[in-house]
Amino acid sequence: MWRWTVSGVCQGKGASSLVLARCTPSPISPLSSLSPISPLSSLSPLSPLSSLSPLSPLSVLLLLLAVVLLGCPSPASATPAGIVPATAATNASATCHSACGRGRHSSARAHNGSVASGRHVRSYNHLQGDVRRRKLFSFQKFFLRIDKSGAVNGTKSKDDPLSILEITSVDVGIVAVRGLHSNYYLAINKKGDVYGAREYGINCKLKERIEENGYNTYASAEWRNRKRQMFVGLSANGRPLRGRKTRRKNSATHFLPIMV
């Protein structure tokens, strides 16, 4: 380091004084001349907690806020009773819509199935009329007739009065066929025999159905042969067929109602 020193010369009273300044190096003070660092023991001890100043109101407020935030339950658990969360409500709504959709589809399928199974009952209003007078013209080109002795057979004559039949609806899809002039009912017994009954009974209940080719079939509504329906049919010779040998697909059981 350099230090400036001032020296002066005074010559007599009132004489001018000469002041000289010169820069002389100043020796660096040795380390020994430095003041020693105060040891740790000389430091003032930490003040105990009892000596701390009381907390300010702001500190107390912040502390209470931290406690409330840490102790606050999650939004999912804090949902009040009776209030459904938005996510749960959305899921419930989606489930309801899907269930309702399935309910509508299932009800529609059930309705379609019932209509399909009962198509011959519901799709044709004329099958539920009161009384109809018809001639039943078979696929074998015979008119079904019931003579005055109760015998059932076929005739080629268009003017045979015994071929005029009276068809009466007795139940949904169930009819009774009576010879208008012979007053006998067309009937099928348990063995499948086709005959004319004097009195109306369970053998006279016939199930009328319109087939795909437009012809009608008449099956016993009471009796079956090994869970198969027995139909009214005429052979190629105009003779009645036994119900046990008849099938719905057999053209001998198909009749076309002709209005009289």
mmCIF file with all atom_site columns, N, CA and C in Angstrom, residues 87-157:
data_model
loop_
_atom_site.group_PDB
_atom_site.id
_atom_site.type_symbol
_atom_site.label_atom_id
_atom_site.label_alt_id
_atom_site.label_comp_id
_atom_site.label_asym_id
_atom_site.label_entity_id
_atom_site.label_seq_id
_atom_site.pdbx_PDB_ins_code
_atom_site.Cartn_x
_atom_site.Cartn_y
_atom_site.Cartn_z
_atom_site.occupancy
_atom_site.B_iso_or_equiv
_atom_site.pdbx_formal_charge
_atom_site.auth_seq_id
_atom_site.auth_comp_id
_atom_site.auth_asym_id
_atom_site.auth_atom_id
_atom_site.pdbx_PDB_model_num
ATOM 1   N N  . THR A 1 87  ? -70.052  -36.800 -12.215 1.00 0.00 ? 87  THR A N  1
ATOM 2   C CA . THR A 1 87  ? -69.618  -38.024 -12.899 1.00 0.00 ? 87  THR A CA 1
ATOM 3   C C  . THR A 1 87  ? -70.598  -39.150 -12.651 1.00 0.00 ? 87  THR A C  1
ATOM 4   N N  . ALA A 1 88  ? -71.003  -39.305 -11.370 1.00 0.00 ? 88  ALA A N  1
ATOM 5   C CA . ALA A 1 88  ? -71.955  -40.367 -11.056 1.00 0.00 ? 88  ALA A CA 1
ATOM 6   C C  . ALA A 1 88  ? -73.279  -40.135 -11.756 1.00 0.00 ? 88  ALA A C  1
ATOM 7   N N  . ALA A 1 89  ? -73.708  -38.863 -11.804 1.00 0.00 ? 89  ALA A N  1
ATOM 8   C CA . ALA A 1 89  ? -74.974  -38.556 -12.479 1.00 0.00 ? 89  ALA A CA 1
ATOM 9   C C  . ALA A 1 89  ? -74.890  -38.884 -13.962 1.00 0.00 ? 89  ALA A C  1
ATOM 10  N N  . THR A 1 90  ? -73.731  -38.568 -14.570 1.00 0.00 ? 90  THR A N  1
ATOM 11  C CA . THR A 1 90  ? -73.558  -38.865 -15.992 1.00 0.00 ? 90  THR A CA 1
ATOM 12  C C  . THR A 1 90  ? -73.604  -40.358 -16.241 1.00 0.00 ? 90  THR A C  1
ATOM 13  N N  . ASN A 1 91  ? -72.881  -41.131 -15.378 1.00 0.00 ? 91  ASN A N  1
ATOM 14  C CA . ASN A 1 91  ? -72.879  -42.579 -15.529 1.00 0.00 ? 91  ASN A CA 1
ATOM 15  C C  . ASN A 1 91  ? -74.274  -43.149 -15.328 1.00 0.00 ? 91  ASN A C  1
ATOM 16  N N  . ALA A 1 92  ? -74.976  -42.631 -14.308 1.00 0.00 ? 92  ALA A N  1
ATOM 17  C CA . ALA A 1 92  ? -76.332  -43.118 -14.054 1.00 0.00 ? 92  ALA A CA 1
ATOM 18  C C  . ALA A 1 92  ? -77.251  -42.809 -15.224 1.00 0.00 ? 92  ALA A C  1
ATOM 19  N N  . SER A 1 93  ? -77.076  -41.599 -15.789 1.00 0.00 ? 93  SER A N  1
ATOM 20  C CA . SER A 1 93  ? -77.909  -41.230 -16.939 1.00 0.00 ? 93  SER A CA 1
ATOM 21  C C  . SER A 1 93  ? -77.627  -42.129 -18.128 1.00 0.00 ? 93  SER A C  1
ATOM 22  N N  . ALA A 1 94  ? -76.316  -42.409 -18.367 1.00 0.00 ? 94  ALA A N  1
ATOM 23  C CA . ALA A 1 94  ? -75.965  -43.285 -19.486 1.00 0.00 ? 94  ALA A CA 1
ATOM 24  C C  . ALA A 1 94  ? -76.530  -44.683 -19.267 1.00 0.00 ? 94  ALA A C  1
ATOM 25  N N  . THR A 1 95  ? -76.434  -45.185 -18.001 1.00 0.00 ? 95  THR A N  1
ATOM 26  C CA . THR A 1 95  ? -76.971  -46.509 -17.703 1.00 0.00 ? 95  THR A CA 1
ATOM 27  C C  . THR A 1 95  ? -78.472  -46.546 -17.912 1.00 0.00 ? 95  THR A C  1
ATOM 28  N N  . CYS A 1 96  ? -79.144  -45.469 -17.465 1.00 0.00 ? 96  CYS A N  1
ATOM 29  C CA . CYS A 1 96  ? -80.605  -45.402 -17.620 1.00 0.00 ? 96  CYS A CA 1
ATOM 30  C C  . CYS A 1 96  ? -80.993  -45.406 -19.090 1.00 0.00 ? 96  CYS A C  1
ATOM 31  N N  . HIS A 1 97  ? -80.250  -44.586 -19.906 1.00 0.00 ? 97  HIS A N  1
ATOM 32  C CA . HIS A 1 97  ? -80.577  -44.523 -21.336 1.00 0.00 ? 97  HIS A CA 1
ATOM 33  C C  . HIS A 1 97  ? -80.362  -45.876 -21.999 1.00 0.00 ? 97  HIS A C  1
ATOM 34  N N  . SER A 1 98  ? -79.231  -46.559 -21.630 1.00 0.00 ? 98  SER A N  1
ATOM 35  C CA . SER A 1 98  ? -78.971  -47.858 -22.236 1.00 0.00 ? 98  SER A CA 1
ATOM 36  C C  . SER A 1 98  ? -80.017  -48.873 -21.817 1.00 0.00 ? 98  SER A C  1
ATOM 37  N N  . ALA A 1 99  ? -80.391  -48.816 -20.481 1.00 0.00 ? 99  ALA A N  1
ATOM 38  C CA . ALA A 1 99  ? -81.408  -49.752 -20.001 1.00 0.00 ? 99  ALA A CA 1
ATOM 39  C C  . ALA A 1 99  ? -82.738  -49.492 -20.683 1.00 0.00 ? 99  ALA A C  1
ATOM 40  N N  . CYS A 1 100 ? -83.079  -48.166 -20.783 1.00 0.00 ? 100 CYS A N  1
ATOM 41  C CA . CYS A 1 100 ? -84.334  -47.828 -21.454 1.00 0.00 ? 100 CYS A CA 1
ATOM 42  C C  . CYS A 1 100 ? -84.297  -48.259 -22.913 1.00 0.00 ? 100 CYS A C  1
ATOM 43  N N  . GLY A 1 101 ? -83.063  -48.046 -23.555 1.00 0.00 ? 101 GLY A N  1
ATOM 44  C CA . GLY A 1 101 ? -82.944  -48.476 -24.941 1.00 0.00 ? 101 GLY A CA 1
ATOM 45  C C  . GLY A 1 101 ? -83.142  -49.964 -25.084 1.00 0.00 ? 101 GLY A C  1
ATOM 46  N N  . ARG A 1 102 ? -82.494  -50.766 -24.150 1.00 0.00 ? 102 ARG A N  1
ATOM 47  C CA . ARG A 1 102 ? -82.678  -52.213 -24.188 1.00 0.00 ? 102 ARG A CA 1
ATOM 48  C C  . ARG A 1 102 ? -84.118  -52.585 -23.922 1.00 0.00 ? 102 ARG A C  1
ATOM 49  N N  . GLY A 1 103 ? -84.742  -51.809 -22.916 1.00 0.00 ? 103 GLY A N  1
ATOM 50  C CA . GLY A 1 103 ? -86.145  -52.086 -22.644 1.00 0.00 ? 103 GLY A CA 1
ATOM 51  C C  . GLY A 1 103 ? -87.016  -51.847 -23.841 1.00 0.00 ? 103 GLY A C  1
ATOM 52  N N  . ARG A 1 104 ? -86.773  -50.745 -24.610 1.00 0.00 ? 104 ARG A N  1
ATOM 53  C CA . ARG A 1 104 ? -87.574  -50.453 -25.802 1.00 0.00 ? 104 ARG A CA 1
ATOM 54  C C  . ARG A 1 104 ? -87.348  -51.481 -26.895 1.00 0.00 ? 104 ARG A C  1
ATOM 55  N N  . HIS A 1 105 ? -86.024  -51.875 -27.095 1.00 0.00 ? 105 HIS A N  1
ATOM 56  C CA . HIS A 1 105 ? -85.731  -52.864 -28.130 1.00 0.00 ? 105 HIS A CA 1
ATOM 57  C C  . HIS A 1 105 ? -86.365  -54.210 -27.783 1.00 0.00 ? 105 HIS A C  1
ATOM 58  N N  . SER A 1 106 ? -86.262  -54.616 -26.495 1.00 0.00 ? 106 SER A N  1
ATOM 59  C CA . SER A 1 106 ? -86.822  -55.900 -26.102 1.00 0.00 ? 106 SER A CA 1
ATOM 60  C C  . SER A 1 106 ? -88.333  -55.910 -26.231 1.00 0.00 ? 106 SER A C  1
ATOM 61  N N  . SER A 1 107 ? -89.002  -54.782 -25.829 1.00 0.00 ? 107 SER A N  1
ATOM 62  C CA . SER A 1 107 ? -90.460  -54.712 -25.960 1.00 0.00 ? 107 SER A CA 1
ATOM 63  C C  . SER A 1 107 ? -90.872  -54.733 -27.426 1.00 0.00 ? 107 SER A C  1
ATOM 64  N N  . ALA A 1 108 ? -90.056  -54.047 -28.293 1.00 0.00 ? 108 ALA A N  1
ATOM 65  C CA . ALA A 1 108 ? -90.366  -54.057 -29.729 1.00 0.00 ? 108 ALA A CA 1
ATOM 66  C C  . ALA A 1 108 ? -90.226  -55.461 -30.301 1.00 0.00 ? 108 ALA A C  1
ATOM 67  N N  . ARG A 1 109 ? -89.131  -56.191 -29.864 1.00 0.00 ? 109 ARG A N  1
ATOM 68  C CA . ARG A 1 109 ? -88.953  -57.562 -30.341 1.00 0.00 ? 109 ARG A CA 1
ATOM 69  C C  . ARG A 1 109 ? -90.089  -58.454 -29.865 1.00 0.00 ? 109 ARG A C  1
ATOM 70  N N  . ALA A 1 110 ? -90.496  -58.256 -28.588 1.00 0.00 ? 110 ALA A N  1
ATOM 71  C CA . ALA A 1 110 ? -91.597  -59.069 -28.065 1.00 0.00 ? 110 ALA A CA 1
ATOM 72  C C  . ALA A 1 110 ? -92.884  -58.807 -28.835 1.00 0.00 ? 110 ALA A C  1
ATOM 73  N N  . HIS A 1 111 ? -93.130  -57.508 -29.143 1.00 0.00 ? 111 HIS A N  1
ATOM 74  C CA . HIS A 1 111 ? -94.341  -57.171 -29.900 1.00 0.00 ? 111 HIS A CA 1
ATOM 75  C C  . HIS A 1 111 ? -94.283  -57.769 -31.298 1.00 0.00 ? 111 HIS A C  1
ATOM 76  N N  . ASN A 1 112 ? -93.120  -57.664 -31.956 1.00 0.00 ? 112 ASN A N  1
ATOM 77  C CA . ASN A 1 112 ? -92.982  -58.218 -33.296 1.00 0.00 ? 112 ASN A CA 1
ATOM 78  C C  . ASN A 1 112 ? -93.151  -59.729 -33.274 1.00 0.00 ? 112 ASN A C  1
ATOM 79  N N  . GLY A 1 113 ? -92.581  -60.362 -32.211 1.00 0.00 ? 113 GLY A N  1
ATOM 80  C CA . GLY A 1 113 ? -92.717  -61.807 -32.101 1.00 0.00 ? 113 GLY A CA 1
ATOM 81  C C  . GLY A 1 113 ? -94.158  -62.227 -31.922 1.00 0.00 ? 113 GLY A C  1
ATOM 82  N N  . SER A 1 114 ? -94.891  -61.479 -31.086 1.00 0.00 ? 114 SER A N  1
ATOM 83  C CA . SER A 1 114 ? -96.295  -61.820 -30.875 1.00 0.00 ? 114 SER A CA 1
ATOM 84  C C  . SER A 1 114 ? -97.099  -61.630 -32.147 1.00 0.00 ? 114 SER A C  1
ATOM 85  N N  . VAL A 1 115 ? -96.764  -60.549 -32.897 1.00 0.00 ? 115 VAL A N  1
ATOM 86  C CA . VAL A 1 115 ? -97.473  -60.322 -34.157 1.00 0.00 ? 115 VAL A CA 1
ATOM 87  C C  . VAL A 1 115 ? -97.142  -61.413 -35.156 1.00 0.00 ? 115 VAL A C  1
ATOM 88  N N  . ALA A 1 116 ? -95.826  -61.806 -35.182 1.00 0.00 ? 116 ALA A N  1
ATOM 89  C CA . ALA A 1 116 ? -95.436  -62.843 -36.136 1.00 0.00 ? 116 ALA A CA 1
ATOM 90  C C  . ALA A 1 116 ? -96.095  -64.165 -35.795 1.00 0.00 ? 116 ALA A C  1
ATOM 91  N N  . SER A 1 117 ? -96.123  -64.523 -34.475 1.00 0.00 ? 117 SER A N  1
ATOM 92  C CA . SER A 1 117 ? -96.716  -65.789 -34.086 1.00 0.00 ? 117 SER A CA 1
ATOM 93  C C  . SER A 1 117 ? -98.224  -65.787 -34.289 1.00 0.00 ? 117 SER A C  1
ATOM 94  N N  . GLY A 1 118 ? -98.863  -64.633 -34.147 1.00 0.00 ? 118 GLY A N  1
ATOM 95  C CA . GLY A 1 118 ? -100.310 -64.551 -34.320 1.00 0.00 ? 118 GLY A CA 1
ATOM 96  C C  . GLY A 1 118 ? -100.698 -63.788 -35.560 1.00 0.00 ? 118 GLY A C  1
ATOM 97  N N  . ARG A 1 119 ? -99.870  -63.866 -36.588 1.00 0.00 ? 119 ARG A N  1
ATOM 98  C CA . ARG A 1 119 ? -100.103 -63.093 -37.802 1.00 0.00 ? 119 ARG A CA 1
ATOM 99  C C  . ARG A 1 119 ? -101.445 -63.439 -38.425 1.00 0.00 ? 119 ARG A C  1
ATOM 100 N N  . HIS A 1 120 ? -101.776 -64.728 -38.425 1.00 0.00 ? 120 HIS A N  1
ATOM 101 C CA . HIS A 1 120 ? -103.023 -65.136 -39.056 1.00 0.00 ? 120 HIS A CA 1
ATOM 102 C C  . HIS A 1 120 ? -104.234 -64.686 -38.256 1.00 0.00 ? 120 HIS A C  1
ATOM 103 N N  . VAL A 1 121 ? -104.003 -64.260 -37.024 1.00 0.00 ? 121 VAL A N  1
ATOM 104 C CA . VAL A 1 121 ? -105.110 -63.790 -36.186 1.00 0.00 ? 121 VAL A CA 1
ATOM 105 C C  . VAL A 1 121 ? -105.260 -62.286 -36.285 1.00 0.00 ? 121 VAL A C  1
ATOM 106 N N  . ARG A 1 122 ? -104.138 -61.544 -36.203 1.00 0.00 ? 122 ARG A N  1
ATOM 107 C CA . ARG A 1 122 ? -104.192 -60.094 -36.076 1.00 0.00 ? 122 ARG A CA 1
ATOM 108 C C  . ARG A 1 122 ? -104.151 -59.360 -37.417 1.00 0.00 ? 122 ARG A C  1
ATOM 109 N N  . SER A 1 123 ? -103.609 -59.997 -38.435 1.00 0.00 ? 123 SER A N  1
ATOM 110 C CA . SER A 1 123 ? -103.376 -59.270 -39.672 1.00 0.00 ? 123 SER A CA 1
ATOM 111 C C  . SER A 1 123 ? -104.578 -59.285 -40.608 1.00 0.00 ? 123 SER A C  1
ATOM 112 N N  . TYR A 1 124 ? -105.559 -60.095 -40.324 1.00 0.00 ? 124 TYR A N  1
ATOM 113 C CA . TYR A 1 124 ? -106.673 -60.236 -41.256 1.00 0.00 ? 124 TYR A CA 1
ATOM 114 C C  . TYR A 1 124 ? -107.976 -60.023 -40.493 1.00 0.00 ? 124 TYR A C  1
ATOM 115 N N  . ASN A 1 125 ? -108.584 -58.878 -40.735 1.00 0.00 ? 125 ASN A N  1
ATOM 116 C CA . ASN A 1 125 ? -109.802 -58.541 -40.006 1.00 0.00 ? 125 ASN A CA 1
ATOM 117 C C  . ASN A 1 125 ? -110.980 -59.423 -40.415 1.00 0.00 ? 125 ASN A C  1
ATOM 118 N N  . HIS A 1 126 ? -110.976 -59.896 -41.647 1.00 0.00 ? 126 HIS A N  1
ATOM 119 C CA . HIS A 1 126 ? -112.137 -60.665 -42.101 1.00 0.00 ? 126 HIS A CA 1
ATOM 120 C C  . HIS A 1 126 ? -112.231 -62.015 -41.399 1.00 0.00 ? 126 HIS A C  1
ATOM 121 N N  . LEU A 1 127 ? -111.129 -62.447 -40.736 1.00 0.00 ? 127 LEU A N  1
ATOM 122 C CA . LEU A 1 127 ? -111.189 -63.703 -39.993 1.00 0.00 ? 127 LEU A CA 1
ATOM 123 C C  . LEU A 1 127 ? -111.944 -63.550 -38.685 1.00 0.00 ? 127 LEU A C  1
ATOM 124 N N  . GLN A 1 128 ? -112.230 -62.320 -38.273 1.00 0.00 ? 128 GLN A N  1
ATOM 125 C CA . GLN A 1 128 ? -112.919 -62.090 -37.019 1.00 0.00 ? 128 GLN A CA 1
ATOM 126 C C  . GLN A 1 128 ? -114.340 -61.574 -37.251 1.00 0.00 ? 128 GLN A C  1
ATOM 127 N N  . GLY A 1 129 ? -114.906 -61.869 -38.442 1.00 0.00 ? 129 GLY A N  1
ATOM 128 C CA . GLY A 1 129 ? -116.266 -61.445 -38.731 1.00 0.00 ? 129 GLY A CA 1
ATOM 129 C C  . GLY A 1 129 ? -117.275 -62.314 -37.995 1.00 0.00 ? 129 GLY A C  1
ATOM 130 N N  . ASP A 1 130 ? -118.531 -61.973 -38.151 1.00 0.00 ? 130 ASP A N  1
ATOM 131 C CA . ASP A 1 130 ? -119.593 -62.727 -37.474 1.00 0.00 ? 130 ASP A CA 1
ATOM 132 C C  . ASP A 1 130 ? -119.889 -64.030 -38.226 1.00 0.00 ? 130 ASP A C  1
ATOM 133 N N  . VAL A 1 131 ? -120.550 -63.917 -39.343 1.00 0.00 ? 131 VAL A N  1
ATOM 134 C CA . VAL A 1 131 ? -120.932 -65.099 -40.120 1.00 0.00 ? 131 VAL A CA 1
ATOM 135 C C  . VAL A 1 131 ? -120.617 -64.834 -41.589 1.00 0.00 ? 131 VAL A C  1
ATOM 136 N N  . ARG A 1 132 ? -119.999 -65.817 -42.232 1.00 0.00 ? 132 ARG A N  1
ATOM 137 C CA . ARG A 1 132 ? -119.673 -65.696 -43.653 1.00 0.00 ? 132 ARG A CA 1
ATOM 138 C C  . ARG A 1 132 ? -120.185 -66.931 -44.385 1.00 0.00 ? 132 ARG A C  1
ATOM 139 N N  . ARG A 1 133 ? -120.732 -66.705 -45.536 1.00 0.00 ? 133 ARG A N  1
ATOM 140 C CA . ARG A 1 133 ? -121.160 -67.818 -46.380 1.00 0.00 ? 133 ARG A CA 1
ATOM 141 C C  . ARG A 1 133 ? -120.150 -67.963 -47.511 1.00 0.00 ? 133 ARG A C  1
ATOM 142 N N  . ARG A 1 134 ? -119.551 -69.135 -47.556 1.00 0.00 ? 134 ARG A N  1
ATOM 143 C CA . ARG A 1 134 ? -118.482 -69.378 -48.522 1.00 0.00 ? 134 ARG A CA 1
ATOM 144 C C  . ARG A 1 134 ? -118.586 -70.802 -49.081 1.00 0.00 ? 134 ARG A C  1
ATOM 145 N N  . LYS A 1 135 ? -117.872 -70.979 -50.179 1.00 0.00 ? 135 LYS A N  1
ATOM 146 C CA . LYS A 1 135 ? -117.579 -72.315 -50.702 1.00 0.00 ? 135 LYS A CA 1
ATOM 147 C C  . LYS A 1 135 ? -116.078 -72.517 -50.578 1.00 0.00 ? 135 LYS A C  1
ATOM 148 N N  . LEU A 1 136 ? -115.678 -73.675 -50.075 1.00 0.00 ? 136 LEU A N  1
ATOM 149 C CA . LEU A 1 136 ? -114.254 -73.972 -49.899 1.00 0.00 ? 136 LEU A CA 1
ATOM 150 C C  . LEU A 1 136 ? -113.788 -74.798 -51.091 1.00 0.00 ? 136 LEU A C  1
ATOM 151 N N  . PHE A 1 137 ? -113.030 -74.125 -51.970 1.00 0.00 ? 137 PHE A N  1
ATOM 152 C CA . PHE A 1 137 ? -112.529 -74.770 -53.182 1.00 0.00 ? 137 PHE A CA 1
ATOM 153 C C  . PHE A 1 137 ? -111.114 -75.259 -52.902 1.00 0.00 ? 137 PHE A C  1
ATOM 154 N N  . SER A 1 138 ? -110.924 -76.561 -52.995 1.00 0.00 ? 138 SER A N  1
ATOM 155 C CA . SER A 1 138 ? -109.642 -77.157 -52.620 1.00 0.00 ? 138 SER A CA 1
ATOM 156 C C  . SER A 1 138 ? -108.617 -76.986 -53.731 1.00 0.00 ? 138 SER A C  1
ATOM 157 N N  . PHE A 1 139 ? -107.371 -77.183 -53.363 1.00 0.00 ? 139 PHE A N  1
ATOM 158 C CA . PHE A 1 139 ? -106.279 -77.105 -54.326 1.00 0.00 ? 139 PHE A CA 1
ATOM 159 C C  . PHE A 1 139 ? -106.391 -78.226 -55.356 1.00 0.00 ? 139 PHE A C  1
ATOM 160 N N  . GLN A 1 140 ? -107.122 -79.296 -55.006 1.00 0.00 ? 140 GLN A N  1
ATOM 161 C CA . GLN A 1 140 ? -107.326 -80.434 -55.911 1.00 0.00 ? 140 GLN A CA 1
ATOM 162 C C  . GLN A 1 140 ? -108.535 -80.238 -56.833 1.00 0.00 ? 140 GLN A C  1
ATOM 163 N N  . LYS A 1 141 ? -109.087 -79.009 -56.865 1.00 0.00 ? 141 LYS A N  1
ATOM 164 C CA . LYS A 1 141 ? -110.202 -78.636 -57.754 1.00 0.00 ? 141 LYS A CA 1
ATOM 165 C C  . LYS A 1 141 ? -111.527 -79.272 -57.323 1.00 0.00 ? 141 LYS A C  1
ATOM 166 N N  . PHE A 1 142 ? -111.729 -79.394 -56.009 1.00 0.00 ? 142 PHE A N  1
ATOM 167 C CA . PHE A 1 142 ? -112.991 -79.903 -55.484 1.00 0.00 ? 142 PHE A CA 1
ATOM 168 C C  . PHE A 1 142 ? -113.611 -78.869 -54.548 1.00 0.00 ? 142 PHE A C  1
ATOM 169 N N  . PHE A 1 143 ? -114.963 -78.867 -54.551 1.00 0.00 ? 143 PHE A N  1
ATOM 170 C CA . PHE A 1 143 ? -115.691 -78.073 -53.569 1.00 0.00 ? 143 PHE A CA 1
ATOM 171 C C  . PHE A 1 143 ? -116.017 -78.974 -52.381 1.00 0.00 ? 143 PHE A C  1
ATOM 172 N N  . LEU A 1 144 ? -115.645 -78.546 -51.210 1.00 0.00 ? 144 LEU A N  1
ATOM 173 C CA . LEU A 1 144 ? -115.939 -79.344 -50.026 1.00 0.00 ? 144 LEU A CA 1
ATOM 174 C C  . LEU A 1 144 ? -117.435 -79.268 -49.734 1.00 0.00 ? 144 LEU A C  1
ATOM 175 N N  . ARG A 1 145 ? -118.049 -80.422 -49.442 1.00 0.00 ? 145 ARG A N  1
ATOM 176 C CA . ARG A 1 145 ? -119.482 -80.490 -49.171 1.00 0.00 ? 145 ARG A CA 1
ATOM 177 C C  . ARG A 1 145 ? -119.744 -81.391 -47.967 1.00 0.00 ? 145 ARG A C  1
ATOM 178 N N  . ILE A 1 146 ? -120.841 -81.117 -47.291 1.00 0.00 ? 146 ILE A N  1
ATOM 179 C CA . ILE A 1 146 ? -121.299 -81.956 -46.182 1.00 0.00 ? 146 ILE A CA 1
ATOM 180 C C  . ILE A 1 146 ? -122.735 -82.369 -46.522 1.00 0.00 ? 146 ILE A C  1
ATOM 181 N N  . ASP A 1 147 ? -122.919 -83.665 -46.782 1.00 0.00 ? 147 ASP A N  1
ATOM 182 C CA . ASP A 1 147 ? -124.263 -84.099 -47.194 1.00 0.00 ? 147 ASP A CA 1
ATOM 183 C C  . ASP A 1 147 ? -125.181 -84.240 -45.984 1.00 0.00 ? 147 ASP A C  1
ATOM 184 N N  . LYS A 1 148 ? -126.411 -84.626 -46.245 1.00 0.00 ? 148 LYS A N  1
ATOM 185 C CA . LYS A 1 148 ? -127.426 -84.662 -45.196 1.00 0.00 ? 148 LYS A CA 1
ATOM 186 C C  . LYS A 1 148 ? -127.247 -85.829 -44.237 1.00 0.00 ? 148 LYS A C  1
ATOM 187 N N  . SER A 1 149 ? -126.344 -86.739 -44.559 1.00 0.00 ? 149 SER A N  1
ATOM 188 C CA . SER A 1 149 ? -126.039 -87.841 -43.640 1.00 0.00 ? 149 SER A CA 1
ATOM 189 C C  . SER A 1 149 ? -124.822 -87.542 -42.771 1.00 0.00 ? 149 SER A C  1
ATOM 190 N N  . GLY A 1 150 ? -124.178 -86.401 -43.025 1.00 0.00 ? 150 GLY A N  1
ATOM 191 C CA . GLY A 1 150 ? -123.013 -86.019 -42.249 1.00 0.00 ? 150 GLY A CA 1
ATOM 192 C C  . GLY A 1 150 ? -121.694 -86.427 -42.879 1.00 0.00 ? 150 GLY A C  1
ATOM 193 N N  . ALA A 1 151 ? -121.728 -86.999 -44.077 1.00 0.00 ? 151 ALA A N  1
ATOM 194 C CA . ALA A 1 151 ? -120.502 -87.399 -44.758 1.00 0.00 ? 151 ALA A CA 1
ATOM 195 C C  . ALA A 1 151 ? -119.849 -86.175 -45.399 1.00 0.00 ? 151 ALA A C  1
ATOM 196 N N  . VAL A 1 152 ? -118.535 -86.171 -45.344 1.00 0.00 ? 152 VAL A N  1
ATOM 197 C CA . VAL A 1 152 ? -117.750 -85.060 -45.901 1.00 0.00 ? 152 VAL A CA 1
ATOM 198 C C  . VAL A 1 152 ? -117.003 -85.577 -47.124 1.00 0.00 ? 152 VAL A C  1
ATOM 199 N N  . ASN A 1 153 ? -117.119 -84.867 -48.253 1.00 0.00 ? 153 ASN A N  1
ATOM 200 C CA . ASN A 1 153 ? -116.400 -85.239 -49.462 1.00 0.00 ? 153 ASN A CA 1
ATOM 201 C C  . ASN A 1 153 ? -116.282 -84.022 -50.356 1.00 0.00 ? 153 ASN A C  1
ATOM 202 N N  . GLY A 1 154 ? -115.791 -84.245 -51.592 1.00 0.00 ? 154 GLY A N  1
ATOM 203 C CA . GLY A 1 154 ? -115.619 -83.163 -52.541 1.00 0.00 ? 154 GLY A CA 1
ATOM 204 C C  . GLY A 1 154 ? -116.481 -83.360 -53.764 1.00 0.00 ? 154 GLY A C  1
ATOM 205 N N  . THR A 1 155 ? -116.869 -82.266 -54.398 1.00 0.00 ? 155 THR A N  1
ATOM 206 C CA . THR A 1 155 ? -117.676 -82.321 -55.607 1.00 0.00 ? 155 THR A CA 1
ATOM 207 C C  . THR A 1 155 ? -117.108 -81.344 -56.627 1.00 0.00 ? 155 THR A C  1
ATOM 208 N N  . LYS A 1 156 ? -117.302 -81.695 -57.904 1.00 0.00 ? 156 LYS A N  1
ATOM 209 C CA . LYS A 1 156 ? -116.847 -80.832 -58.982 1.00 0.00 ? 156 LYS A CA 1
ATOM 210 C C  . LYS A 1 156 ? -117.922 -79.834 -59.396 1.00 0.00 ? 156 LYS A C  1
ATOM 211 N N  . SER A 1 157 ? -119.128 -80.057 -58.938 1.00 0.00 ? 157 SER A N  1
ATOM 212 C CA . SER A 1 157 ? -120.249 -79.221 -59.345 1.00 0.00 ? 157 SER A CA 1
ATOM 213 C C  . SER A 1 157 ? -120.198 -77.874 -58.629 1.00 0.00 ? 157 SER A C  1
#
